[in-house]
Amino acid sequence: TMGNWLVNHWFSAAVLAAWLGINIFLFTYYFLFFDRDERYFYTRAILGSALAWARASAKCLNFNSMLILLPVCRNLLSFLRGTCSCCRRTLRKQLDHNLTFHKLAAYALALLTAVHTVAHLFNLERYNRSQQATDGSLPAVLSKMHLQGGNKWLNPIHSNQTTVEYVAFTTIPGLTGVVITLALILMVTSSTEFIRRNYFEVFWYTHHLFLIYFAGLVIHGIAGLVRGQTEESMEEVHPHRCAQYLTREDEGCSHNCCKDPEFGSIPAESWKWVLAPLVLYTFERILRVWRARQKVVVTKVVMHPARVLELQMQKKGFRMEVGQYIFVNCPAISLLEWHPFTLTSAPEEDFFSIHIRAAGDWTERLIDTFQQQKTEMPRIEVDGPFGTASEDVFQYEVAMLVGAGIGVTPFASILKSIWYKFQQADQTLKTKKIYFYWLCRDTGAFAWFNDLLASLEQKMAESGKADFLTYRLFLTGWDTSIANNVALRFDTATDTVTGLRHKTIFGRPMWNSEFAVVAAAHPRSVVGVFLCGPGALAKSLQKSCHQHSSLDPRKVKFYFNKENF
């Protein structure tokens, strides 16, 4: 219901409304300013309303360019997540929407760039038409003012042979505009889910065109081709008084409008908007480089079935929380590429580990490199760890963990940490119950995770807390041979596919019934729902969270959290 959605997302809605409100305010304010301000009376005589469209969209472009880097400052977000650990859950959850906000700002930039470009194409056409006009009209007279020299020119096109293409590729605004637009098109098109998942390298390299985008943005307005009347000239020859005289051929001028108006450029100001975020992002990158240079020792390499590589590593001063992730670089494969991997180790262990599935060129080459090295290990560089939603898992009395395929990795860290907390009889553990769901396509993918679940099962049973963890494994891709095998052994104590006590379920989970069971079992609890998996599953879980949360603050509430890289 709408009520439940607002309860769960009021802060997201407030942030979105503020962002949208500022964009609308900036656009409206500057549109009206350039459409009505008398300093641009003569400029509007040539350009019409296209001037206001170009300038208003430029202001909004600056605003969104200022915002777009902030959500990808990973160290800043980790710092904020750490400092507001005592903040309200709603506030902390906003940090998990960082990439959603980054994409939102990017789509806004794409739309505003289109508006700005179309407006300037109209402007160029009108400048051109006015320059070629010989009818003695106000635009024609204004366009000939460059012949008098000094600051008198208003129309930047001074020749009848000038084309739109010539302006686009020979002037600073034209050339930087083309470069910025091309960089933006490449960045947006290479950021689609399909390219990110299947050709990560393409996404990674094209995204670094942001350097060209910001460089172009800063120098785009330096030439000051769009001009307005200067303050001094306004006092001497105000357009309301004097515009009518410009089109008259007065030889013996006697009135106080004899002097021609003078014009000045609108100063470039993009740099004022983006300077602070660029400085912040530069510090972010310096910190990443410094951390990446610190030595990493690979202590153990395990090759699991279904081409899953486990790397256990040690690094001086490395401290982690459950569910965090790191960025990994292997200089032997590529000096520039960094890929995110969720940590599968627990904070209680004396090493940190990741599990890498073959899913693209870089991961394939990394797995091959480690399989071929018998003596000397390839050098690995690590940046992180960085915080994610899963860090908050122990803040909830009841947690529902949902992993799809290799998306089980953050929950490996959580489950291991619980195992250690039970071993150490940790009294501070707030969590009373964990429901764990793992959706997988093939049986091979279960293998590397079985040992962990088996040892957890045993540990829970020994400590008399067998019902602390309820886990359900769903095999979503299966053939008749598996089905026949299961049918023959349906009455065995352990599962045919995994060897665990909990049986594997064939097919996809019915989330409504799963949530209904949890809501019935914990009628007054706050339940944290954590997902590491695809977007379609996120939508389905989010919907279930809203449907099964009670509007009554004393009753069950489901809070949705998703991993974002």
Coordinates of C-alpha atoms in Angstrom, one line a residue:
T1 CA 0.0 0.0 0.0
M2 CA 1.0 3.7 -0.4
G3 CA 1.0 4.0 3.4
N4 CA 3.6 1.3 3.9
W5 CA 5.7 2.7 1.0
L6 CA 5.8 6.1 2.7
V7 CA 6.6 4.5 6.1
N8 CA 9.6 2.6 4.6
H9 CA 10.8 5.3 2.1
W10 CA 9.9 8.7 3.5
F11 CA 13.5 9.8 3.7
S12 CA 14.3 8.6 0.1
A13 CA 11.2 10.4 -1.1
A14 CA 12.3 13.6 0.8
V15 CA 15.8 13.5 -0.7
L16 CA 14.4 12.9 -4.2
A17 CA 11.9 15.7 -3.7
A18 CA 14.6 18.1 -2.5
W19 CA 16.8 17.2 -5.5
L20 CA 13.9 17.6 -7.9
G21 CA 12.8 20.8 -6.2
I22 CA 16.3 22.4 -6.5
N23 CA 16.5 21.5 -10.2
I24 CA 13.0 22.9 -10.9
F25 CA 13.8 26.1 -8.9
L26 CA 17.2 26.6 -10.7
F27 CA 15.7 26.1 -14.1
T28 CA 12.6 28.3 -13.5
Y29 CA 14.6 31.1 -11.8
Y30 CA 17.3 31.3 -14.5
F31 CA 14.8 30.8 -17.3
L32 CA 12.8 33.8 -16.1
F33 CA 16.0 35.8 -15.4
F34 CA 17.3 35.4 -18.9
D35 CA 13.9 35.8 -20.5
R36 CA 13.1 39.1 -18.7
D37 CA 16.3 40.8 -17.5
E38 CA 16.9 44.0 -19.4
R39 CA 20.7 43.4 -19.7
Y40 CA 19.7 40.6 -22.2
F41 CA 17.1 42.7 -24.1
Y42 CA 19.4 43.0 -27.2
T43 CA 20.6 39.4 -26.9
R44 CA 16.9 38.2 -26.9
A45 CA 16.2 40.4 -29.9
I46 CA 18.5 38.0 -31.9
L47 CA 18.0 34.7 -30.0
G48 CA 14.4 34.8 -28.7
S49 CA 13.5 32.3 -25.9
A50 CA 16.3 29.9 -26.9
L51 CA 18.7 32.0 -24.8
A52 CA 16.7 31.3 -21.6
W53 CA 16.4 27.5 -22.5
A54 CA 20.2 27.3 -23.0
R55 CA 21.1 29.3 -19.8
A56 CA 18.6 27.6 -17.5
S57 CA 19.7 24.1 -18.6
A58 CA 23.3 25.2 -18.1
K59 CA 22.7 26.0 -14.5
C60 CA 21.0 22.7 -13.8
L61 CA 23.9 20.9 -15.6
N62 CA 26.3 22.6 -13.2
F63 CA 24.3 21.6 -10.2
N64 CA 24.1 17.9 -11.2
S65 CA 27.7 17.9 -12.3
M66 CA 28.5 19.0 -8.7
L67 CA 26.5 16.1 -7.2
I68 CA 27.5 13.2 -9.5
L69 CA 30.9 12.6 -8.0
L70 CA 29.8 12.6 -4.3
P71 CA 27.9 9.2 -4.4
V72 CA 31.1 7.4 -5.8
C73 CA 33.4 8.7 -3.1
R74 CA 33.5 5.3 -1.4
N75 CA 35.8 6.4 1.5
L76 CA 33.5 9.3 2.3
L77 CA 30.5 7.0 2.4
S78 CA 32.3 4.5 4.6
F79 CA 33.3 7.4 6.9
L80 CA 29.7 8.6 7.1
R81 CA 28.4 5.1 7.7
G82 CA 30.9 4.7 10.5
T83 CA 30.3 8.1 12.1
C84 CA 26.5 7.7 11.9
S85 CA 26.4 4.2 13.3
C86 CA 24.4 5.6 16.2
C87 CA 22.1 7.5 13.8
R88 CA 18.7 6.3 12.9
R89 CA 18.4 3.3 10.7
T90 CA 16.6 5.3 8.0
L91 CA 19.5 7.8 7.7
R92 CA 22.1 5.0 7.4
K93 CA 20.0 3.2 4.7
Q94 CA 20.2 6.3 2.5
L95 CA 23.9 5.7 2.0
D96 CA 23.0 2.3 0.3
H97 CA 21.2 4.3 -2.4
N98 CA 24.4 6.0 -3.5
L99 CA 24.6 4.4 -7.0
T100 CA 20.9 5.0 -7.6
F101 CA 21.4 8.7 -6.9
H102 CA 24.6 8.6 -9.1
K103 CA 22.5 7.2 -12.0
L104 CA 19.7 9.7 -11.4
A105 CA 22.1 12.6 -11.6
A106 CA 23.6 11.0 -14.8
Y107 CA 20.2 10.7 -16.5
A108 CA 19.5 14.3 -15.5
L109 CA 22.8 15.4 -17.1
A110 CA 21.9 13.5 -20.3
L111 CA 18.5 15.1 -20.5
L112 CA 19.8 18.6 -19.7
T113 CA 22.7 18.2 -22.2
A114 CA 20.1 17.5 -24.9
V115 CA 18.1 20.6 -24.0
H116 CA 21.2 22.7 -23.8
T117 CA 22.5 21.5 -27.2
V118 CA 19.2 21.9 -29.0
A119 CA 18.8 25.4 -27.6
H120 CA 22.3 26.4 -28.8
L121 CA 21.7 24.9 -32.2
F122 CA 18.7 27.3 -32.5
N123 CA 20.9 30.1 -31.1
L124 CA 23.6 29.5 -33.8
E125 CA 21.0 29.4 -36.5
R126 CA 19.5 32.7 -35.3
Y127 CA 23.0 34.3 -35.0
N128 CA 23.7 33.2 -38.5
R129 CA 20.4 34.5 -39.9
S130 CA 20.9 37.9 -38.1
Q131 CA 24.4 38.2 -39.5
Q132 CA 23.2 37.6 -43.1
A133 CA 20.1 39.9 -42.7
T134 CA 20.2 43.2 -44.7
D135 CA 16.7 44.4 -43.8
G136 CA 17.8 47.0 -41.2
S137 CA 15.9 45.2 -38.5
L138 CA 17.2 45.3 -34.9
P139 CA 18.9 41.8 -35.1
A140 CA 20.6 42.8 -38.3
V141 CA 21.9 46.1 -36.9
L142 CA 23.1 44.4 -33.7
S143 CA 24.9 41.8 -35.7
K144 CA 26.9 44.5 -37.6
M145 CA 28.2 46.2 -34.4
H146 CA 31.5 44.2 -34.5
L147 CA 32.5 46.4 -37.5
Q148 CA 32.9 49.3 -35.0
G149 CA 35.5 47.4 -32.9
G150 CA 35.9 47.4 -29.1
N151 CA 33.3 45.8 -26.9
K152 CA 30.5 46.6 -29.2
W153 CA 29.9 43.1 -30.7
L154 CA 27.0 41.0 -29.6
N155 CA 26.8 38.4 -32.4
P156 CA 29.8 36.1 -32.2
I157 CA 29.4 35.2 -35.9
H158 CA 31.1 37.9 -38.0
S159 CA 31.1 36.4 -41.4
N160 CA 28.3 35.4 -43.9
Q161 CA 30.2 32.2 -44.7
T162 CA 30.2 30.8 -41.1
T163 CA 28.4 27.4 -40.7
V164 CA 27.1 25.6 -37.6
E165 CA 29.8 22.9 -38.2
Y166 CA 32.5 25.6 -38.4
V167 CA 31.5 27.1 -35.0
A168 CA 31.1 23.6 -33.5
F169 CA 34.7 22.6 -34.3
T170 CA 36.7 25.8 -34.2
T171 CA 35.4 27.7 -31.1
I172 CA 36.2 26.7 -27.5
P173 CA 32.4 26.3 -26.6
G174 CA 31.7 24.4 -29.7
L175 CA 34.6 22.0 -29.5
T176 CA 34.3 21.4 -25.7
G177 CA 30.5 21.0 -26.2
V178 CA 31.0 18.3 -28.8
V179 CA 33.6 16.5 -26.6
I180 CA 31.5 16.7 -23.4
T181 CA 28.4 15.3 -25.2
L182 CA 30.4 12.4 -26.8
A183 CA 32.0 11.6 -23.5
L184 CA 28.5 11.6 -21.8
I185 CA 26.9 9.4 -24.5
L186 CA 29.7 6.8 -24.2
M187 CA 29.5 6.8 -20.4
V188 CA 25.8 6.4 -20.3
T189 CA 25.5 3.8 -23.0
S190 CA 28.3 1.7 -21.5
S191 CA 26.7 1.7 -18.1
T192 CA 23.8 -0.5 -19.0
E193 CA 23.3 -3.6 -16.8
F194 CA 24.2 -5.9 -19.8
I195 CA 27.6 -4.2 -20.5
R196 CA 28.5 -4.0 -16.8
R197 CA 27.8 -7.7 -16.2
N198 CA 29.3 -9.0 -19.4
Y199 CA 31.9 -6.5 -20.5
F200 CA 33.0 -4.8 -17.2
E201 CA 36.3 -3.6 -18.9
V202 CA 34.3 -1.6 -21.4
F203 CA 32.3 0.0 -18.6
W204 CA 35.4 0.6 -16.5
Y205 CA 37.5 2.3 -19.2
T206 CA 34.7 4.5 -20.8
H207 CA 33.7 5.7 -17.3
H208 CA 37.1 7.3 -16.9
L209 CA 36.0 9.7 -19.7
F210 CA 34.6 11.7 -16.7
L211 CA 38.0 13.3 -16.6
I212 CA 37.5 14.7 -20.1
Y213 CA 33.9 15.6 -19.2
F214 CA 34.9 17.8 -16.3
A215 CA 37.9 19.3 -18.1
G216 CA 35.6 20.3 -21.0
L217 CA 32.9 21.6 -18.6
V218 CA 35.3 23.9 -16.8
I219 CA 36.7 25.5 -20.0
H220 CA 33.4 25.4 -21.9
G221 CA 32.2 28.9 -21.1
I222 CA 35.7 30.7 -21.1
A223 CA 35.2 32.3 -24.5
G224 CA 32.1 34.0 -23.4
L225 CA 30.3 33.9 -26.7
V226 CA 26.9 34.7 -25.2
R227 CA 26.9 38.3 -24.2
G228 CA 24.7 40.9 -22.4
Q229 CA 24.7 44.7 -22.1
T230 CA 27.2 46.1 -19.5
E231 CA 26.0 47.9 -16.4
E232 CA 27.7 51.2 -17.5
S233 CA 26.1 51.0 -20.9
M234 CA 22.7 50.3 -19.3
E235 CA 22.9 53.5 -17.3
E236 CA 23.9 55.6 -20.4
V237 CA 21.7 54.0 -23.1
H238 CA 19.0 51.9 -21.5
P239 CA 17.3 49.6 -24.1
H240 CA 13.8 50.7 -23.1
R241 CA 14.7 54.3 -24.0
C242 CA 17.2 53.8 -26.8
A243 CA 16.5 50.5 -28.6
Q244 CA 14.1 52.3 -31.1
Y245 CA 16.9 54.6 -32.2
L246 CA 19.3 51.8 -33.2
T247 CA 17.2 51.0 -36.3
R248 CA 17.0 54.7 -37.4
E249 CA 19.5 56.3 -39.7
D250 CA 20.2 59.5 -37.7
E251 CA 23.0 61.6 -39.2
G252 CA 22.9 64.6 -36.9
C253 CA 22.2 62.9 -33.6
S254 CA 20.9 65.3 -30.8
H255 CA 19.1 63.0 -28.3
N256 CA 20.7 61.2 -25.4
C257 CA 20.7 57.7 -27.1
C258 CA 23.3 58.6 -29.7
K259 CA 25.9 56.3 -28.1
D260 CA 25.8 52.6 -29.2
P261 CA 25.3 50.0 -26.5
E262 CA 28.3 48.1 -25.3
F263 CA 28.3 44.4 -24.4
G264 CA 30.2 42.1 -22.0
S265 CA 30.5 38.3 -21.7
I266 CA 28.8 36.2 -19.1
P267 CA 31.7 34.9 -16.9
A268 CA 32.5 31.2 -16.9
E269 CA 31.3 29.7 -13.6
S270 CA 31.1 26.0 -14.0
W271 CA 34.4 25.7 -12.1
K272 CA 32.7 27.3 -9.0
W273 CA 30.1 24.5 -8.9
V274 CA 32.5 21.5 -9.4
L275 CA 35.7 22.6 -7.7
A276 CA 34.8 21.2 -4.2
P277 CA 33.6 17.8 -5.4
L278 CA 36.7 17.5 -7.7
V279 CA 39.0 18.3 -4.8
L280 CA 37.2 15.8 -2.6
Y281 CA 37.3 13.1 -5.4
T282 CA 41.0 13.8 -6.0
F283 CA 41.7 13.1 -2.2
E284 CA 39.6 10.0 -2.5
R285 CA 41.7 8.7 -5.4
I286 CA 45.0 9.6 -3.7
L287 CA 43.8 7.6 -0.6
R288 CA 42.9 4.7 -2.8
V289 CA 46.3 4.6 -4.5
W290 CA 48.1 4.9 -1.1
R291 CA 46.1 2.0 0.4
A292 CA 46.5 -0.1 -2.8
R293 CA 50.3 0.2 -2.5
Q294 CA 50.4 -1.5 0.9
K295 CA 51.6 -5.1 0.6
V296 CA 49.1 -7.9 0.4
V297 CA 50.2 -11.5 1.2
V298 CA 48.1 -14.3 -0.4
T299 CA 48.3 -17.0 2.3
K300 CA 46.0 -19.7 0.7
V301 CA 44.5 -20.4 -2.7
V302 CA 41.5 -22.9 -3.0
M303 CA 40.0 -23.9 -6.2
H304 CA 36.3 -24.9 -5.6
P305 CA 34.0 -26.7 -8.0
A306 CA 32.1 -24.7 -10.7
R307 CA 35.3 -22.6 -11.3
V308 CA 35.1 -20.6 -8.0
L309 CA 38.5 -19.4 -6.8
E310 CA 39.0 -18.6 -3.1
L311 CA 41.8 -16.3 -2.1
Q312 CA 42.8 -15.9 1.6
M313 CA 45.0 -12.9 2.2
Q314 CA 46.6 -10.8 4.9
K315 CA 47.4 -7.1 5.0
K316 CA 48.9 -5.0 7.8
G317 CA 46.3 -2.9 9.6
F318 CA 43.4 -4.4 7.7
R319 CA 40.2 -4.3 9.7
M320 CA 36.8 -5.4 8.4
E321 CA 33.1 -5.7 9.4
V322 CA 30.7 -8.4 8.2
G323 CA 29.3 -7.9 4.6
Q324 CA 32.0 -5.4 3.6
Y325 CA 33.6 -5.4 0.1
I326 CA 37.1 -4.7 -1.3
F327 CA 38.4 -3.7 -4.7
V328 CA 41.0 -6.0 -6.2
N329 CA 43.6 -5.4 -8.8
C330 CA 46.1 -7.8 -10.3
P331 CA 48.9 -5.9 -12.1
A332 CA 49.9 -9.1 -14.1
I333 CA 46.4 -8.9 -15.8
S334 CA 45.8 -5.2 -15.9
L335 CA 47.3 -2.2 -14.2
L336 CA 44.2 -0.1 -14.3
E337 CA 41.3 -2.4 -13.7
W338 CA 39.8 -2.7 -10.2
H339 CA 36.9 -5.1 -9.5
P340 CA 34.7 -5.3 -6.4
F341 CA 34.4 -8.5 -4.4
T342 CA 32.5 -9.1 -1.2
L343 CA 34.6 -10.4 1.7
T344 CA 33.6 -13.9 2.7
S345 CA 35.7 -14.1 5.9
A346 CA 34.6 -13.1 9.4
P347 CA 36.1 -10.2 11.3
E348 CA 37.1 -12.8 14.0
E349 CA 39.5 -14.6 11.5
D350 CA 43.2 -13.6 11.1
F351 CA 42.9 -13.4 7.3
F352 CA 40.4 -11.9 4.9
S353 CA 39.0 -13.9 1.9
I354 CA 37.1 -13.5 -1.3
H355 CA 35.4 -16.0 -3.6
I356 CA 35.7 -15.3 -7.3
R357 CA 33.5 -16.8 -9.9
A358 CA 34.5 -16.9 -13.6
A359 CA 32.2 -14.2 -15.0
G360 CA 34.0 -12.3 -17.7
D361 CA 37.5 -11.8 -19.2
W362 CA 39.2 -10.4 -16.1
T363 CA 37.9 -13.1 -13.7
E364 CA 38.7 -15.9 -16.2
R365 CA 42.3 -14.6 -16.6
L366 CA 42.7 -14.2 -12.8
I367 CA 41.5 -17.8 -12.2
D368 CA 43.8 -19.1 -15.0
T369 CA 46.8 -17.1 -13.6
F370 CA 46.4 -18.6 -10.1
Q371 CA 45.9 -22.1 -11.5
Q372 CA 49.0 -21.9 -13.6
Q373 CA 51.3 -20.5 -10.8
K374 CA 52.8 -23.3 -8.9
T375 CA 55.6 -21.5 -7.1
E376 CA 55.3 -17.7 -7.0
M377 CA 51.9 -16.1 -6.4
P378 CA 50.8 -13.2 -8.7
R379 CA 50.9 -9.8 -6.9
I380 CA 47.5 -8.7 -5.7
E381 CA 46.6 -5.1 -4.7
V382 CA 43.6 -4.4 -2.4
D383 CA 41.6 -1.2 -1.8
G384 CA 39.1 -1.2 1.1
P385 CA 37.2 -2.5 2.9
F386 CA 34.1 -0.4 2.1
G387 CA 30.8 -0.5 4.0
T388 CA 27.5 -1.9 2.6
A389 CA 24.0 -2.6 3.9
S390 CA 24.9 -6.0 5.3
E391 CA 27.1 -4.3 8.0
D392 CA 23.8 -3.6 9.7
V393 CA 22.6 -7.2 9.9
F394 CA 23.3 -7.5 13.7
Q395 CA 21.2 -4.3 14.3
Y396 CA 18.1 -6.4 13.8
E397 CA 16.4 -9.0 16.1
V398 CA 15.4 -11.0 13.1
A399 CA 17.2 -11.1 9.8
M400 CA 16.2 -12.5 6.4
L401 CA 19.3 -13.1 4.2
V402 CA 18.7 -13.7 0.5
G403 CA 21.6 -14.6 -1.8
A404 CA 21.4 -15.5 -5.5
G405 CA 24.2 -17.6 -6.9
I406 CA 27.6 -16.1 -6.0
G407 CA 25.6 -13.4 -4.3
V408 CA 25.8 -15.6 -1.2
T409 CA 29.2 -14.2 -0.5
P410 CA 28.3 -11.4 2.0
F411 CA 26.2 -13.9 4.0
A412 CA 29.2 -16.3 4.2
S413 CA 30.9 -13.6 6.2
I414 CA 27.8 -13.1 8.4
L415 CA 27.2 -16.8 9.0
K416 CA 30.9 -17.3 9.9
S417 CA 30.8 -14.4 12.3
I418 CA 27.7 -15.9 14.0
W419 CA 29.6 -19.2 14.3
Y420 CA 32.4 -17.4 16.1
K421 CA 30.0 -15.4 18.3
F422 CA 28.4 -18.7 19.5
Q423 CA 31.9 -20.2 20.1
Q424 CA 32.8 -17.2 22.2
A425 CA 29.4 -17.1 23.9
D426 CA 29.0 -13.4 22.8
Q427 CA 26.3 -11.9 25.1
T428 CA 26.1 -8.7 23.0
L429 CA 24.5 -10.5 20.0
K430 CA 21.2 -8.7 19.4
T431 CA 20.0 -11.0 16.7
K432 CA 17.7 -13.8 17.9
K433 CA 16.8 -15.5 14.6
I434 CA 18.2 -15.7 11.1
Y435 CA 16.4 -16.9 8.0
F436 CA 18.7 -17.7 5.1
Y437 CA 17.6 -18.2 1.5
W438 CA 20.0 -19.2 -1.3
L439 CA 18.8 -19.4 -4.9
C440 CA 21.1 -21.2 -7.3
R441 CA 21.0 -22.5 -10.9
D442 CA 23.3 -25.5 -10.7
T443 CA 24.3 -28.0 -8.0
G444 CA 28.1 -27.3 -8.5
A445 CA 27.6 -23.8 -7.2
F446 CA 26.5 -25.2 -3.8
A447 CA 29.7 -27.2 -3.2
W448 CA 32.0 -24.5 -1.8
F449 CA 29.4 -23.3 0.6
N450 CA 28.3 -26.7 2.0
D451 CA 31.2 -27.0 4.5
L452 CA 30.3 -23.7 6.2
L453 CA 26.6 -24.6 6.5
A454 CA 27.4 -28.1 7.7
S455 CA 29.7 -26.8 10.4
L456 CA 27.2 -24.2 11.4
E457 CA 24.4 -26.8 11.6
Q458 CA 26.6 -28.9 13.9
K459 CA 27.7 -25.9 16.1
M460 CA 24.1 -24.7 16.5
A461 CA 22.9 -28.2 17.5
E462 CA 25.8 -28.6 20.0
S463 CA 25.1 -25.3 21.7
G464 CA 21.3 -26.1 21.9
K465 CA 20.4 -23.3 19.4
A466 CA 19.5 -25.5 16.4
D467 CA 16.6 -23.3 15.6
F468 CA 18.6 -20.0 15.6
L469 CA 19.3 -20.5 11.8
T470 CA 16.7 -21.6 9.4
Y471 CA 18.0 -21.9 5.9
R472 CA 16.3 -22.8 2.6
L473 CA 18.2 -23.7 -0.5
F474 CA 16.4 -23.3 -3.8
L475 CA 17.7 -25.0 -7.0
T476 CA 16.2 -22.9 -9.8
G477 CA 17.9 -24.8 -12.7
W478 CA 17.7 -28.6 -12.7
D479 CA 17.3 -31.6 -15.0
T480 CA 15.5 -34.9 -14.9
S481 CA 18.6 -36.9 -13.7
I482 CA 18.7 -34.8 -10.5
A483 CA 14.9 -35.1 -10.1
N484 CA 15.1 -38.9 -10.4
N485 CA 17.9 -39.1 -7.9
V486 CA 16.0 -37.0 -5.4
A487 CA 12.8 -39.1 -6.0
L488 CA 14.7 -42.3 -5.1
R489 CA 16.2 -40.8 -1.9
F490 CA 13.5 -38.5 -0.7
D491 CA 13.3 -40.2 2.7
T492 CA 17.1 -39.9 3.6
A493 CA 18.1 -37.9 6.6
T494 CA 20.4 -35.5 4.6
D495 CA 19.8 -33.8 1.3
T496 CA 20.7 -35.5 -2.0
V497 CA 22.1 -32.4 -3.6
T498 CA 24.0 -30.8 -0.7
G499 CA 24.4 -33.5 2.0
L500 CA 22.8 -31.1 4.5
R501 CA 19.9 -31.7 6.9
H502 CA 17.7 -29.1 5.3
K503 CA 16.4 -30.4 2.0
T504 CA 16.9 -28.5 -1.3
I505 CA 13.7 -27.1 -2.8
F506 CA 13.3 -27.3 -6.5
G507 CA 12.0 -24.1 -8.2
R508 CA 11.7 -20.5 -7.0
P509 CA 10.6 -19.4 -3.6
M510 CA 7.0 -18.1 -3.1
W511 CA 8.0 -14.9 -1.3
N512 CA 4.5 -14.1 -0.1
S513 CA 4.3 -17.3 1.9
E514 CA 7.9 -17.0 3.2
F515 CA 7.2 -13.5 4.5
A516 CA 3.9 -14.5 6.0
V517 CA 5.6 -17.3 8.0
V518 CA 8.2 -14.9 9.3
A519 CA 5.6 -12.2 10.1
A520 CA 3.5 -14.9 12.0
A521 CA 6.5 -16.1 13.9
H522 CA 7.7 -12.6 14.9
P523 CA 4.6 -10.5 15.2
R524 CA 6.3 -7.6 17.1
S525 CA 9.8 -7.7 15.6
V526 CA 11.8 -5.4 13.3
V527 CA 13.0 -7.7 10.5
G528 CA 16.0 -6.8 8.3
V529 CA 15.8 -8.2 4.8
F530 CA 19.2 -8.3 3.1
L531 CA 19.7 -9.1 -0.6
C532 CA 22.7 -9.7 -2.7
G533 CA 21.3 -10.5 -6.1
P534 CA 19.6 -9.2 -9.3
G535 CA 17.3 -6.2 -9.6
A536 CA 14.2 -8.2 -10.5
L537 CA 14.5 -10.1 -7.2
A538 CA 15.0 -6.8 -5.4
K539 CA 11.7 -5.5 -6.7
S540 CA 9.9 -8.7 -5.7
L541 CA 11.4 -8.6 -2.1
Q542 CA 10.7 -4.9 -1.8
K543 CA 7.1 -5.4 -2.7
S544 CA 6.8 -8.2 -0.1
C545 CA 8.4 -6.0 2.6
H546 CA 5.8 -3.3 1.9
Q547 CA 2.9 -5.8 1.8
H548 CA 3.8 -7.6 5.1
S549 CA 4.9 -4.6 7.2
S550 CA 2.2 -3.4 9.6
L551 CA 1.3 0.3 9.8
D552 CA 1.0 -0.2 13.6
P553 CA 4.5 0.8 15.0
R554 CA 4.2 -1.9 17.7
K555 CA 3.8 -4.7 15.1
V556 CA 6.1 -6.4 12.6
K557 CA 8.2 -4.2 10.2
F558 CA 10.3 -5.4 7.3
Y559 CA 13.2 -3.2 6.2
F560 CA 14.8 -3.9 2.8
N561 CA 18.5 -3.6 2.3
K562 CA 20.4 -4.3 -1.0
E563 CA 24.1 -4.7 -1.8
N564 CA 25.3 -2.1 -4.4
F565 CA 28.6 -2.0 -6.2

